[in-house]
Amino acid sequence: MSSIDVNTLSESMRHFGTADYTVFVAMLLFSSLVGLYFGYKDHKTSKENKRNGIDDDTANYLVGGRNMQVIPVALSLVASFVSGITLLGTSTEIYLYGSQYSIFLIAIVIAAFIVHHTIIPVLHELEITSTYQYLEARFNRELRLYGSISYMMIQMMWLPIIIYVPALAFNQTTGVNIHIITPISMFICIVYTSIGGIKAVIWTDVLQITLMYGTLTLIAVKGTIAIGGLEVLIERNIKGERFEPVIFDLDPTIRHSFWTLVVGGSIWYLNINGINQSMVQRYLSLRTIKRAQIGAALFSAGVMLMISLCIYNGFVLFAMYHDCDPLKTKLAKAKDQLLPLLAIETLKDFPGLTGVFVAGVFSAALSSASTGLNSMAAVILVDFCGHFNLSKTQTAVILRGTVIVLGVIAVLLVYVVERLGTVLQLAMIIPSATNGPLLGVFFIGSLIPWIGGKATLWGVITGAVTMTSIIVKAQIESMRGKIKFPLKPVFTDGCTYNFTATNITSEVVETGSKHIYHMSYLYYTIFGTILVIIVSSLLSLVFGFQDPRKVDRRLVAPFMRKYIEFENQNVRNENLEYEATKKNLKIENFTTRQDFEKADEIDELKDFREKFQLPSDVIYFIGNSLGPCAVNTQEIISKFITDNWIKNSSSAEFHQTPLKVGEKIGKIIGAEKDETIVCDSTSVNIFKALGTALKIQKLKNPNRRVILLEKQNFPSDNYIVQGLVNFLSAENYKIEKFEDEKELEKILSTEITVLLLSHVSYRTGKLFDMKIITKMAHDFGVLIIWDLCHSVGAVPINLTESNVDFAVGCTYKYLNCGPGAPAFFYVNKRHQNVVWQPLAGWYGHEEPFKMKSNYEPARNIQQFLTGTGEIFHMSIVENSIEILLKADIKKMRKKSLLLGDLFINLLNEKCSSLKLLTPLEHEKRGSHLSFEHENAYNISVMINKRGICGNFRFPNILRFAMTSLYLRFVDIWDTVEIISDIVNNFEIYKNLAEKL
């Protein structure tokens, strides 16, 4: 044995030279410059946006304007997950405990599959910023606060560990005190995170993950060469028992077995990958669900590669020190200094490479720390300050102040972490007390919709308290030496330096009875998850179960939605029955007029006919053009004049009318509160919607210049678009058109900025699938405007469920509000405070009655008002909407489809020369039927003279609206009789008309 002692050897190995410092400082400097760059760039963009009435700073800071690229985000996710804990801890795990941990790679695949198909579709579709916004939407605010507070506590325990680990590596290689380097590294992290936001975090992560991969690969290659090659590595690890068979024992107290790693590990990783704010925030920075899923898949693949490299380096580590354990000799003073020691040993002859290693470890720490700080800023702003009406300055102070304050606290907490044990296990145990129960809440939310908020709240509290007691007890017993796990053998017979041997306990699990706190730490998360589900289910017996039909379907996992009949959902692919068919009056049994009369007797909607003024000698089929007048309309107008004009002329009350009436229309179209107003005409609202959408896209996707239209849009819709494009000729927008869904799917691309189409074609009556087409558009980052004129009040609509951006519609068709009635305008809340709408006016001002000289847009749907509304007519609109709200839209839809089926069948039997243009399939059919005939105009005139009020559209189309509130079944029989008589004897009637 050499005369050199271990302390002298340790000092001699610290040779962090000029080249090493250069590499290390360059990494820190680059990270700072990235933050400064994005901070400067965003500041310039913000000033430009302010001049243009755009306010998107918060979304830009927290989620990159939801327009980040997949590969940088995926690399950032890997960098954030890995951290120094994985880099150092995983290799140490293999060195001390053997190869069993490598089975964890299977768990990553399983968890990634679950995240891909359940969590990402739900959270991304909601377009939230904080993960915990989901909990309030699904349950209540208490659970949202529980989730937010839990996350903040966990992150503040996690952050000091993250920055402590690379400090160990730096201390091992340079001798610099841990408490000198941690404040410096955190200062760098605070600078680029607070200034540059999520963009700076992501792009520094790209550099840092590159360094990490390079570092691990470098050690793997140089280490393998240093020990004599792969064959020597395998031989030494077999001899040292590091390669071991898979343990299939079901004993839950075994630290690492196939079951603890696959079952427990997959749920642990699911929690980290799926509901952790740090990860979810990055998924939400990607524009579409598909991109987020691709990003998540690349992330998991990257993590698997990283962990595989760490595992391999664990084998290299043992092969290097197979006969002289650095822990026993105290050459490494802590377990997590083993890999830095290996790096020094293998890279010492190459100037700068040790610096690359240390920079790589620090990169891992900085990426995780910056992500944590940015995510906590999001939680503080959205979950704790979201209900305040914050100014732009206040928002900026909160976001950046949070990063600074929490970063400083994390540095101080390093003193606590320094006195704790093995890093890898510690890092996985700390969050489990609350993460497991919180994952249980998300499972309940997305998979068990009949469990409500109160039961879940008490369930998660019970779970958290129970898991905390189990984990605290386990840690106490561990410190007392009563919970131990077997270490692999280590040897010192090959050491070439003097040392005083340290007794590393040959850890053996204590014999005797085992308790619940003896379970493997990997089971903590799944145990907490299952406990919450069980307790919440039992408490539902006390508090009552929730009606799953009332849950917003977007909050439920996609594969579960088909098993629940949600309220207010679009009717698709159903076996549509109406009460008439339930009474054995099936379509094939409607053969005589008496059959149709019998159906009217049991019609559930028959009483609504009395609410409309319908001439006794007219059958009214033009609800798709102009609905009939309500019987109490004159009374409503007279009352309005008396109560609101003669007695009370307060314009402030009138100012609220567009919002109040819009709220009622919102119930019909499936909008959330404060998303719908009644104002202007459909054409004007299309102008406002398109102008707003183009401005938003110019902010997020400035190179897009194509506006996509359906060829058979109502002509005025397309005229408005053409007019605006002409007005904005300097912007070089161009228009493209498509025919149907298949062509739309082919033509959609990232060049398209806005898509405008009608929900139901005015010409053919074809119904487009709103949810599918909206998703298709969003997958390419396209904003969509729906024209609901020919569907609202006739077809079930749920704009919220379909995630629609903008929608417009008239009120004089199926809503029966009279000629010239004001239209309605829907704007999804996520678009309301981003830019100014193009027709800014005093009713859209934040404080209209203060008559300020400069425009300040209201921060809600009110911004989309312009001037004084048609207040008289709005009283008629409100009255007509009240009538419609008393009816069941699903029953209306079913009756409408049945009326249409009967009309088509009878007409085919008695008059086959009329060609049906409307799709036969219920899911593709609106509420009016269109027929083509060469003599369509003359036929329309003739049937009109005989009391059939249908309408004609150029050049040869007859249209009949199957409006279920006032049409009777017998009207179908009588109408077909008249039409068939005229068409079959057309020449006779034509000649007779000419003679007259």
Coordinates of C-alpha atoms in Angstrom, one line a residue, residues 27-32 182-194 208 366:
M27 CA -22.6 27.7 -19.2
L28 CA -23.7 30.1 -16.4
L29 CA -23.1 33.1 -18.6
F30 CA -25.1 31.7 -21.5
S31 CA -28.0 30.9 -19.2
S32 CA -28.1 34.5 -18.0
T182 CA -25.4 27.5 -4.1
P183 CA -26.3 31.2 -3.8
I184 CA -24.3 31.9 -7.0
S185 CA -26.1 29.2 -9.0
M186 CA -29.5 30.2 -7.7
F187 CA -28.8 33.9 -8.5
I188 CA -28.1 32.9 -12.1
C189 CA -31.3 30.8 -12.1
I190 CA -33.4 33.7 -10.7
V191 CA -32.0 36.2 -13.2
Y192 CA -32.9 34.3 -16.4
T193 CA -36.2 32.9 -15.0
S194 CA -37.6 36.1 -13.7
Q208 CA -28.4 22.3 -20.4
L366 CA -30.6 25.0 -13.0

